[in-house]
Amino acid sequence: MKDSVFLRACRRETTPYTPIWLMRQAGRYMPEYRAVREGVSFLDLCRDSEKAADVTITAARRLQVDAAIIFADILLILEPLEVGLEFTRGDGPNIREPVRSTERVDTLRLYDVRDRLAFVYEAIRLTRSELTEMPLIGFAGAPFTLASYLIEGGGSRNYILTKRFMYEHEPAWHRLMSLLATLVANYLAAQIEAGAQAIQLFDSWVGCLTPQDYVRYVAPHTTVALSKITGRVPVIHFGTGTSGILRAMREAGGDVIGADWRIVLDDAWERIGTDRAIQGNLDPVTLFAPTDVIDRAAKDILRRAAGRPGHIFNLGHGILPETPVDHVKFLIDCVHEASAAGRAT
Ligand code: CP3
């Protein structure tokens, strides 16, 4: 397994073809997932280790991808902070009691992630024992993206509350980010002990920041979040809208840096530096296009990677719920076939 195509690419070793997996590969676009979700709420599905392992494995096998990602959510780590996390149908996540004052930050208590999130590690163990043919990725949200949910209370367009808090209450901001970084560091270490063979850190919304603010308010905490696992398994550091901070993200940590579709892959890789691997970067909406357009877009990305070791094919962000499954499968086959042929000639 150490020699799987995915793990080799994370280490920038040569591979016979370009590995591919897809963020949110187990999700609502897939009929098998929707069938499981009919009988159970999203949070209960996450808490049921057997069902979560099953959903992870079903998606990975159906798609024939090169890595599986454990079925969970970045927001589970916020639940024991007692902020009223809920997932409402259609509207996504909601925090009923968001954190909007310095006093409130100081009521948040560090807790034992090994105890409270034990169902995630059990899902990892179950998945590993069954899914022996491909590596398993564990994951967590990065401190900034988690803080944005805590402060906004849900998704946001402009992150005004988050940024205002950061600017007005800098010491309390750093206390909040430190707390989150410690929780994430412990959570990731426990996932590796349970058997995760790579880790992805999702800083999905960090691209809303100026590069200066990223360096001042975020990067040091990201480094702490990754500190316990650096060098143990490959780490993928992912965000969207990050074209202007790719270099700073690389400095904060990660063996593989994620790029979204708003930048061409060769340009992104140059910014990151070719002494790191890269993951990306097809626009998820391309999967709604006719297959000849998907084929062209995928091959353009492969051409830009130019066969250089260290490219993991993925979307620039998660698969959208309405995506046609046969187009997802088409993409995976296309990447495998085109990259293998390219390497043979
Ligand atoms: O297959 C996988 O990629 C593993 C599972 C996974 C989920 N969430 C399951 C999920 C992963 C890796 C995540 C990460 C996650 N969760 C992120 C980072 C990735 C990204 O998209 O940027 C974020 C921001 C979240 C928070 C979150 N969870 C949102 C905004 C939503 C609602 C939007 C949506 O797509 O539904 C969720 C819910 C969620 N997480 C679902 C799934 C399969 C849908 C829940 C359902 O079944 O109704």
Short mmCIF file of C-alpha atoms and ligand atoms in Angstrom, two decimals:
data_model
loop_
_atom_site.label_atom_id
_atom_site.label_comp_id
_atom_site.label_asym_id
_atom_site.label_seq_id
_atom_site.Cartn_x
_atom_site.Cartn_y
_atom_site.Cartn_z
CA MET A 1 0.00 0.00 0.00
CA LYS A 2 2.94 2.26 0.67
CA ASP A 3 3.54 1.95 -3.08
CA SER A 4 0.04 2.89 -4.18
CA VAL A 5 -0.08 5.31 -7.08
CA PHE A 6 -1.74 7.94 -4.87
CA LEU A 7 0.83 7.79 -2.06
CA ARG A 8 3.70 7.71 -4.53
CA ALA A 9 2.36 10.86 -6.20
CA CYS A 10 2.04 12.57 -2.78
CA ARG A 11 5.76 11.87 -2.31
CA ARG A 12 6.51 13.13 -5.85
CA GLU A 13 7.65 9.70 -7.01
CA THR A 14 7.02 8.50 -10.58
CA THR A 15 3.73 6.70 -11.26
CA PRO A 16 2.45 4.66 -14.24
CA TYR A 17 -0.57 7.00 -14.50
CA THR A 18 -1.96 10.06 -12.73
CA PRO A 19 -3.96 9.16 -9.61
CA ILE A 20 -7.40 10.69 -9.16
CA TRP A 21 -9.93 10.95 -6.33
CA LEU A 22 -12.69 13.52 -5.91
CA MET A 23 -13.60 15.70 -2.99
CA ARG A 24 -17.10 14.75 -1.79
CA GLN A 25 -16.92 11.52 -3.80
CA ALA A 26 -19.41 10.02 -1.32
CA GLY A 27 -22.28 12.48 -1.54
CA ARG A 28 -25.74 13.30 -2.72
CA TYR A 29 -24.96 13.07 -6.45
CA MET A 30 -24.67 9.29 -5.94
CA PRO A 31 -27.90 7.21 -5.75
CA GLU A 32 -26.32 4.71 -3.33
CA TYR A 33 -25.61 7.58 -0.90
CA ARG A 34 -29.10 9.04 -1.23
CA ALA A 35 -30.56 5.62 -0.45
CA VAL A 36 -28.56 5.37 2.80
CA ARG A 37 -29.52 8.95 3.74
CA GLU A 38 -33.25 8.24 3.38
CA GLY A 39 -33.28 6.44 6.68
CA VAL A 40 -30.86 8.54 8.72
CA SER A 41 -29.92 12.17 9.39
CA PHE A 42 -26.53 13.41 8.18
CA LEU A 43 -25.10 13.74 11.72
CA ASP A 44 -26.37 10.31 12.74
CA LEU A 45 -24.82 8.84 9.61
CA CYS A 46 -21.47 10.38 10.55
CA ARG A 47 -21.78 9.01 14.11
CA ASP A 48 -22.57 5.48 12.93
CA SER A 49 -19.06 4.11 12.24
CA GLU A 50 -20.29 1.06 10.33
CA LYS A 51 -22.55 3.06 8.03
CA ALA A 52 -19.87 5.74 7.54
CA ALA A 53 -17.32 3.08 6.58
CA ASP A 54 -19.83 1.51 4.23
CA VAL A 55 -20.56 4.83 2.48
CA THR A 56 -16.81 5.49 2.14
CA ILE A 57 -16.14 2.08 0.61
CA THR A 58 -19.18 1.97 -1.69
CA ALA A 59 -18.28 5.29 -3.33
CA ALA A 60 -14.58 4.47 -3.75
CA ARG A 61 -15.29 1.05 -5.29
CA ARG A 62 -18.06 2.28 -7.54
CA LEU A 63 -15.82 5.02 -8.94
CA GLN A 64 -12.56 3.02 -9.07
CA VAL A 65 -10.62 5.99 -7.80
CA ASP A 66 -7.08 5.82 -6.40
CA ALA A 67 -7.90 6.86 -2.82
CA ALA A 68 -10.87 6.84 -0.46
CA ILE A 69 -11.70 9.63 1.98
CA ILE A 70 -13.33 8.81 5.28
CA PHE A 71 -16.98 9.83 5.43
CA ALA A 72 -17.32 12.55 8.09
CA ASP A 73 -17.54 16.35 8.13
CA ILE A 74 -15.16 19.16 9.02
CA LEU A 75 -17.72 20.59 11.46
CA LEU A 76 -17.98 17.50 13.71
CA ILE A 77 -15.08 18.84 15.77
CA LEU A 78 -17.24 21.85 16.75
CA GLU A 79 -20.06 19.79 18.24
CA PRO A 80 -18.47 19.14 21.67
CA LEU A 81 -17.88 22.91 22.01
CA GLU A 82 -21.65 23.09 22.55
CA VAL A 83 -22.42 25.76 19.99
CA GLY A 84 -25.58 24.08 18.68
CA LEU A 85 -24.32 22.49 15.45
CA GLU A 86 -27.10 21.25 13.17
CA PHE A 87 -27.50 20.34 9.51
CA THR A 88 -30.75 21.48 8.02
CA ARG A 89 -32.01 19.92 4.80
CA GLY A 90 -31.13 22.10 1.84
CA ASP A 91 -29.58 24.92 3.89
CA GLY A 92 -26.43 23.14 5.02
CA PRO A 93 -24.78 23.61 8.41
CA ASN A 94 -26.04 25.99 11.08
CA ILE A 95 -24.53 27.02 14.43
CA ARG A 96 -27.41 28.04 16.70
CA GLU A 97 -25.18 29.89 19.19
CA PRO A 98 -22.38 31.49 17.18
CA VAL A 99 -19.25 32.88 18.86
CA ARG A 100 -19.33 36.66 18.51
CA SER A 101 -17.70 38.14 21.63
CA THR A 102 -14.38 37.86 23.42
CA GLU A 103 -16.22 36.64 26.54
CA ARG A 104 -17.78 33.85 24.52
CA VAL A 105 -14.38 32.78 23.18
CA ASP A 106 -13.23 32.35 26.76
CA THR A 107 -16.14 30.03 27.59
CA LEU A 108 -14.97 27.54 24.91
CA ARG A 109 -13.05 24.69 26.52
CA LEU A 110 -10.48 22.33 25.10
CA TYR A 111 -11.89 18.80 25.18
CA ASP A 112 -10.54 15.33 24.58
CA VAL A 113 -10.97 14.65 20.84
CA ARG A 114 -9.88 11.05 21.33
CA ASP A 115 -12.90 10.45 23.51
CA ARG A 116 -15.58 12.60 21.87
CA LEU A 117 -14.79 11.79 18.23
CA ALA A 118 -14.10 8.08 18.76
CA PHE A 119 -16.69 7.16 16.12
CA VAL A 120 -14.48 8.71 13.41
CA TYR A 121 -11.45 6.61 14.39
CA GLU A 122 -13.63 3.50 14.51
CA ALA A 123 -14.92 4.28 10.98
CA ILE A 124 -11.29 4.60 9.86
CA ARG A 125 -10.38 1.24 11.42
CA LEU A 126 -13.39 -0.48 9.85
CA THR A 127 -12.68 1.03 6.44
CA ARG A 128 -9.02 0.04 6.54
CA SER A 129 -9.80 -3.57 7.42
CA GLU A 130 -12.26 -3.90 4.51
CA LEU A 131 -10.84 -1.61 1.82
CA THR A 132 -7.39 -3.12 1.37
CA GLU A 133 -6.97 -2.17 -2.29
CA MET A 134 -6.54 1.60 -1.91
CA PRO A 135 -5.23 4.14 0.63
CA LEU A 136 -7.57 6.00 2.99
CA ILE A 137 -7.43 9.76 3.52
CA GLY A 138 -8.39 11.28 6.88
CA PHE A 139 -9.23 14.98 7.15
CA ALA A 140 -10.05 18.00 9.26
CA GLY A 141 -11.10 21.58 8.72
CA ALA A 142 -8.32 24.15 9.16
CA PRO A 143 -8.61 26.64 12.05
CA PHE A 144 -9.67 29.57 9.83
CA THR A 145 -12.50 27.76 8.06
CA LEU A 146 -13.73 26.32 11.38
CA ALA A 147 -13.56 29.77 13.01
CA SER A 148 -15.55 31.25 10.12
CA TYR A 149 -18.41 28.78 10.77
CA LEU A 150 -18.26 29.43 14.53
CA ILE A 151 -18.47 33.20 14.08
CA GLU A 152 -20.80 33.50 11.06
CA GLY A 153 -23.05 30.69 12.29
CA GLY A 154 -23.06 29.08 8.82
CA GLY A 155 -21.78 29.77 5.32
CA SER A 156 -21.09 33.36 4.30
CA ARG A 157 -20.56 35.49 1.24
CA ASN A 158 -18.24 38.20 2.52
CA TYR A 159 -17.12 36.93 5.95
CA ILE A 160 -17.78 40.34 7.47
CA LEU A 161 -18.38 39.05 11.02
CA THR A 162 -15.29 36.84 10.90
CA LYS A 163 -13.00 39.57 9.60
CA ARG A 164 -14.44 42.18 11.96
CA PHE A 165 -13.79 39.92 14.92
CA MET A 166 -10.26 39.27 13.68
CA TYR A 167 -9.50 43.00 13.30
CA GLU A 168 -11.32 44.28 16.41
CA HIS A 169 -10.30 41.58 18.88
CA GLU A 170 -6.95 40.31 17.73
CA PRO A 171 -5.89 38.71 21.05
CA ALA A 172 -9.22 36.85 21.39
CA TRP A 173 -9.00 35.83 17.72
CA HIS A 174 -5.61 34.25 18.38
CA ARG A 175 -6.99 32.49 21.48
CA LEU A 176 -9.85 31.05 19.40
CA MET A 177 -7.50 30.00 16.60
CA SER A 178 -5.08 28.40 19.10
CA LEU A 179 -7.87 26.39 20.66
CA LEU A 180 -8.99 25.17 17.23
CA ALA A 181 -5.40 24.43 16.14
CA THR A 182 -4.85 22.27 19.24
CA LEU A 183 -8.08 20.35 18.68
CA VAL A 184 -7.26 19.80 14.99
CA ALA A 185 -3.68 18.69 15.75
CA ASN A 186 -4.91 16.08 18.25
CA TYR A 187 -7.74 14.97 15.95
CA LEU A 188 -5.39 14.42 12.99
CA ALA A 189 -2.88 12.51 15.13
CA ALA A 190 -5.67 10.22 16.36
CA GLN A 191 -6.87 9.62 12.78
CA ILE A 192 -3.37 8.55 11.75
CA GLU A 193 -3.14 6.20 14.74
CA ALA A 194 -6.47 4.69 13.65
CA GLY A 195 -5.02 4.02 10.18
CA ALA A 196 -5.42 7.10 7.96
CA GLN A 197 -2.64 6.92 5.36
CA ALA A 198 -2.79 10.57 4.26
CA ILE A 199 -4.47 13.68 5.62
CA GLN A 200 -6.25 16.53 3.89
CA LEU A 201 -6.60 19.83 5.72
CA PHE A 202 -9.61 21.74 4.32
CA ASP A 203 -9.20 25.51 4.55
CA SER A 204 -12.07 25.88 2.11
CA TRP A 205 -12.86 29.56 2.66
CA VAL A 206 -9.39 30.99 3.36
CA GLY A 207 -9.30 32.55 -0.11
CA CYS A 208 -11.50 35.38 1.20
CA LEU A 209 -8.48 36.88 2.98
CA THR A 210 -5.80 39.28 1.75
CA PRO A 211 -2.36 37.66 1.55
CA GLN A 212 -1.19 39.95 4.36
CA ASP A 213 -4.06 38.92 6.63
CA TYR A 214 -3.48 35.25 5.82
CA VAL A 215 0.11 35.52 7.03
CA ARG A 216 -0.73 37.52 10.15
CA TYR A 217 -3.98 35.95 11.40
CA VAL A 218 -4.05 32.42 9.99
CA ALA A 219 -0.82 30.79 8.79
CA PRO A 220 0.83 30.33 12.24
CA HIS A 221 -2.24 28.47 13.50
CA THR A 222 -2.38 26.26 10.41
CA THR A 223 1.23 25.30 11.09
CA VAL A 224 0.32 24.33 14.67
CA ALA A 225 -2.68 22.32 13.43
CA LEU A 226 -0.31 20.27 11.25
CA SER A 227 2.57 20.14 13.74
CA LYS A 228 1.81 16.73 15.25
CA ILE A 229 1.59 14.90 11.94
CA THR A 230 4.25 16.54 9.77
CA GLY A 231 6.50 13.84 8.35
CA ARG A 232 4.23 10.98 9.45
CA VAL A 233 1.91 10.70 6.46
CA PRO A 234 1.49 12.95 3.39
CA VAL A 235 -0.54 16.09 4.10
CA ILE A 236 -2.71 17.78 1.45
CA HIS A 237 -3.35 21.46 2.22
CA PHE A 238 -6.45 22.63 0.37
CA GLY A 239 -8.37 25.88 -0.08
CA THR A 240 -10.38 27.69 -2.75
CA GLY A 241 -9.84 31.15 -4.20
CA THR A 242 -6.21 30.82 -3.10
CA SER A 243 -4.30 31.84 -6.25
CA GLY A 244 -2.74 34.78 -4.40
CA ILE A 245 -1.70 32.81 -1.31
CA LEU A 246 -0.51 29.48 -2.71
CA ARG A 247 3.06 30.23 -1.73
CA ALA A 248 2.05 31.28 1.78
CA MET A 249 -0.08 28.14 2.17
CA ARG A 250 2.89 26.03 1.17
CA GLU A 251 5.00 27.82 3.80
CA ALA A 252 2.30 27.12 6.42
CA GLY A 253 2.51 23.39 5.70
CA GLY A 254 1.62 20.45 3.48
CA ASP A 255 3.37 18.04 1.14
CA VAL A 256 0.66 18.50 -1.48
CA ILE A 257 -1.02 21.87 -2.10
CA GLY A 258 -4.54 22.00 -3.52
CA ALA A 259 -5.40 24.41 -6.33
CA ASP A 260 -8.89 25.38 -7.45
CA TRP A 261 -9.89 26.03 -11.10
CA ARG A 262 -9.42 29.81 -11.09
CA ILE A 263 -5.76 29.37 -12.04
CA VAL A 264 -4.14 27.16 -14.69
CA LEU A 265 -2.32 24.21 -13.15
CA ASP A 266 1.18 24.98 -14.42
CA ASP A 267 0.93 28.54 -13.13
CA ALA A 268 -0.27 27.27 -9.74
CA TRP A 269 2.54 24.73 -9.54
CA GLU A 270 5.12 27.40 -10.31
CA ARG A 271 3.76 29.56 -7.48
CA ILE A 272 3.72 26.63 -5.04
CA GLY A 273 7.16 25.47 -6.12
CA THR A 274 7.86 22.17 -7.83
CA ASP A 275 9.40 20.80 -4.62
CA ARG A 276 5.82 20.21 -3.48
CA ALA A 277 3.13 18.05 -5.05
CA ILE A 278 -0.10 19.59 -6.37
CA GLN A 279 -3.73 18.44 -6.31
CA GLY A 280 -6.41 19.67 -8.69
CA ASN A 281 -7.89 21.37 -10.51
CA LEU A 282 -10.95 20.73 -12.72
CA ASP A 283 -13.90 23.08 -12.27
CA PRO A 284 -16.63 20.89 -10.67
CA VAL A 285 -19.18 22.45 -13.04
CA THR A 286 -17.26 21.02 -16.03
CA LEU A 287 -18.84 17.68 -15.04
CA PHE A 288 -22.20 19.08 -16.22
CA ALA A 289 -20.77 19.59 -19.74
CA PRO A 290 -20.91 17.07 -22.63
CA THR A 291 -18.20 14.40 -22.38
CA ASP A 292 -16.10 15.86 -25.19
CA VAL A 293 -15.75 19.07 -23.16
CA ILE A 294 -14.82 17.08 -20.02
CA ASP A 295 -12.25 15.16 -22.07
CA ARG A 296 -10.70 18.36 -23.40
CA ALA A 297 -10.56 20.05 -19.99
CA ALA A 298 -9.06 16.99 -18.27
CA LYS A 299 -6.40 16.58 -20.96
CA ASP A 300 -5.52 20.27 -20.74
CA ILE A 301 -4.80 19.83 -17.03
CA LEU A 302 -2.72 16.70 -17.70
CA ARG A 303 -0.78 18.55 -20.40
CA ARG A 304 0.01 21.35 -17.96
CA ALA A 305 1.22 18.83 -15.36
CA ALA A 306 3.46 17.57 -18.19
CA GLY A 307 4.06 14.17 -16.61
CA ARG A 308 6.02 15.73 -13.76
CA PRO A 309 5.83 13.46 -10.68
CA GLY A 310 3.59 14.81 -7.93
CA HIS A 311 0.26 15.58 -9.60
CA ILE A 312 -2.91 14.20 -8.02
CA PHE A 313 -5.94 14.83 -10.21
CA ASN A 314 -9.01 16.17 -8.41
CA LEU A 315 -11.69 18.78 -8.83
CA GLY A 316 -10.92 22.30 -7.66
CA HIS A 317 -13.67 21.85 -5.04
CA GLY A 318 -16.24 19.19 -4.06
CA ILE A 319 -18.61 17.41 -6.46
CA LEU A 320 -21.94 19.24 -6.62
CA PRO A 321 -25.12 17.35 -5.64
CA GLU A 322 -26.73 17.40 -9.13
CA THR A 323 -23.64 16.09 -10.97
CA PRO A 324 -24.33 13.19 -13.42
CA VAL A 325 -22.63 10.05 -12.07
CA ASP A 326 -21.77 8.76 -15.55
CA HIS A 327 -19.80 11.97 -16.21
CA VAL A 328 -17.85 11.46 -12.98
CA LYS A 329 -16.98 7.95 -14.10
CA PHE A 330 -16.09 9.25 -17.56
CA LEU A 331 -13.62 11.72 -16.02
CA ILE A 332 -11.91 9.07 -13.91
CA ASP A 333 -11.46 6.73 -16.87
CA CYS A 334 -10.27 9.61 -19.05
CA VAL A 335 -7.58 10.68 -16.55
CA HIS A 336 -6.37 7.11 -16.08
CA GLU A 337 -6.23 6.32 -19.79
CA ALA A 338 -4.85 9.61 -21.07
CA SER A 339 -2.13 9.84 -18.41
CA ALA A 340 -1.05 6.21 -18.88
CA ALA A 341 -0.85 6.65 -22.65
CA GLY A 342 1.10 9.88 -22.23
CA ARG A 343 3.65 8.11 -20.10
CA ALA A 344 4.08 5.21 -22.51
CA THR A 345 5.07 7.46 -25.42
O1 CP3 B 1 -16.64 12.23 0.27
C1 CP3 B 1 -16.03 13.07 0.95
O2 CP3 B 1 -15.38 14.01 0.44
C2 CP3 B 1 -15.98 12.86 2.46
C3 CP3 B 1 -16.98 13.50 3.20
C4 CP3 B 1 -17.01 15.00 3.43
C5 CP3 B 1 -18.22 15.67 3.74
N1 CP3 B 1 -17.92 16.95 4.09
C6 CP3 B 1 -19.56 15.06 3.73
C7 CP3 B 1 -20.75 15.91 3.62
C8 CP3 B 1 -15.99 15.94 3.51
C9 CP3 B 1 -14.51 15.78 3.21
C10 CP3 B 1 -16.58 17.16 3.95
C11 CP3 B 1 -15.82 18.38 4.23
C12 CP3 B 1 -16.54 19.65 4.41
N2 CP3 B 1 -17.70 19.87 5.08
C13 CP3 B 1 -16.07 20.90 3.98
C14 CP3 B 1 -14.77 21.09 3.26
C15 CP3 B 1 -14.92 20.76 1.84
C16 CP3 B 1 -15.55 21.82 1.04
O3 CP3 B 1 -16.58 21.54 0.42
O4 CP3 B 1 -14.99 22.92 1.04
C17 CP3 B 1 -16.99 21.89 4.37
C18 CP3 B 1 -16.90 23.35 4.09
C19 CP3 B 1 -18.01 21.23 5.07
C20 CP3 B 1 -19.19 21.84 5.72
C21 CP3 B 1 -20.44 21.35 5.11
N3 CP3 B 1 -20.96 20.10 5.31
C22 CP3 B 1 -21.32 22.07 4.27
C23 CP3 B 1 -21.10 23.49 3.79
C24 CP3 B 1 -22.38 21.21 3.98
C25 CP3 B 1 -23.62 21.56 3.22
C26 CP3 B 1 -23.39 21.71 1.79
C27 CP3 B 1 -23.52 20.40 1.09
O5 CP3 B 1 -22.74 20.13 0.19
O6 CP3 B 1 -24.46 19.67 1.45
C28 CP3 B 1 -22.11 19.96 4.60
C29 CP3 B 1 -22.93 18.73 4.55
C30 CP3 B 1 -22.26 17.52 3.98
N4 CP3 B 1 -21.01 17.08 4.28
C31 CP3 B 1 -22.85 16.57 3.10
C32 CP3 B 1 -21.92 15.56 2.88
C33 CP3 B 1 -22.09 14.31 2.06
C34 CP3 B 1 -24.29 16.61 2.58
C35 CP3 B 1 -25.16 16.25 3.71
C36 CP3 B 1 -26.39 15.49 3.29
O7 CP3 B 1 -26.30 14.28 3.10
O8 CP3 B 1 -27.44 16.15 3.16
#
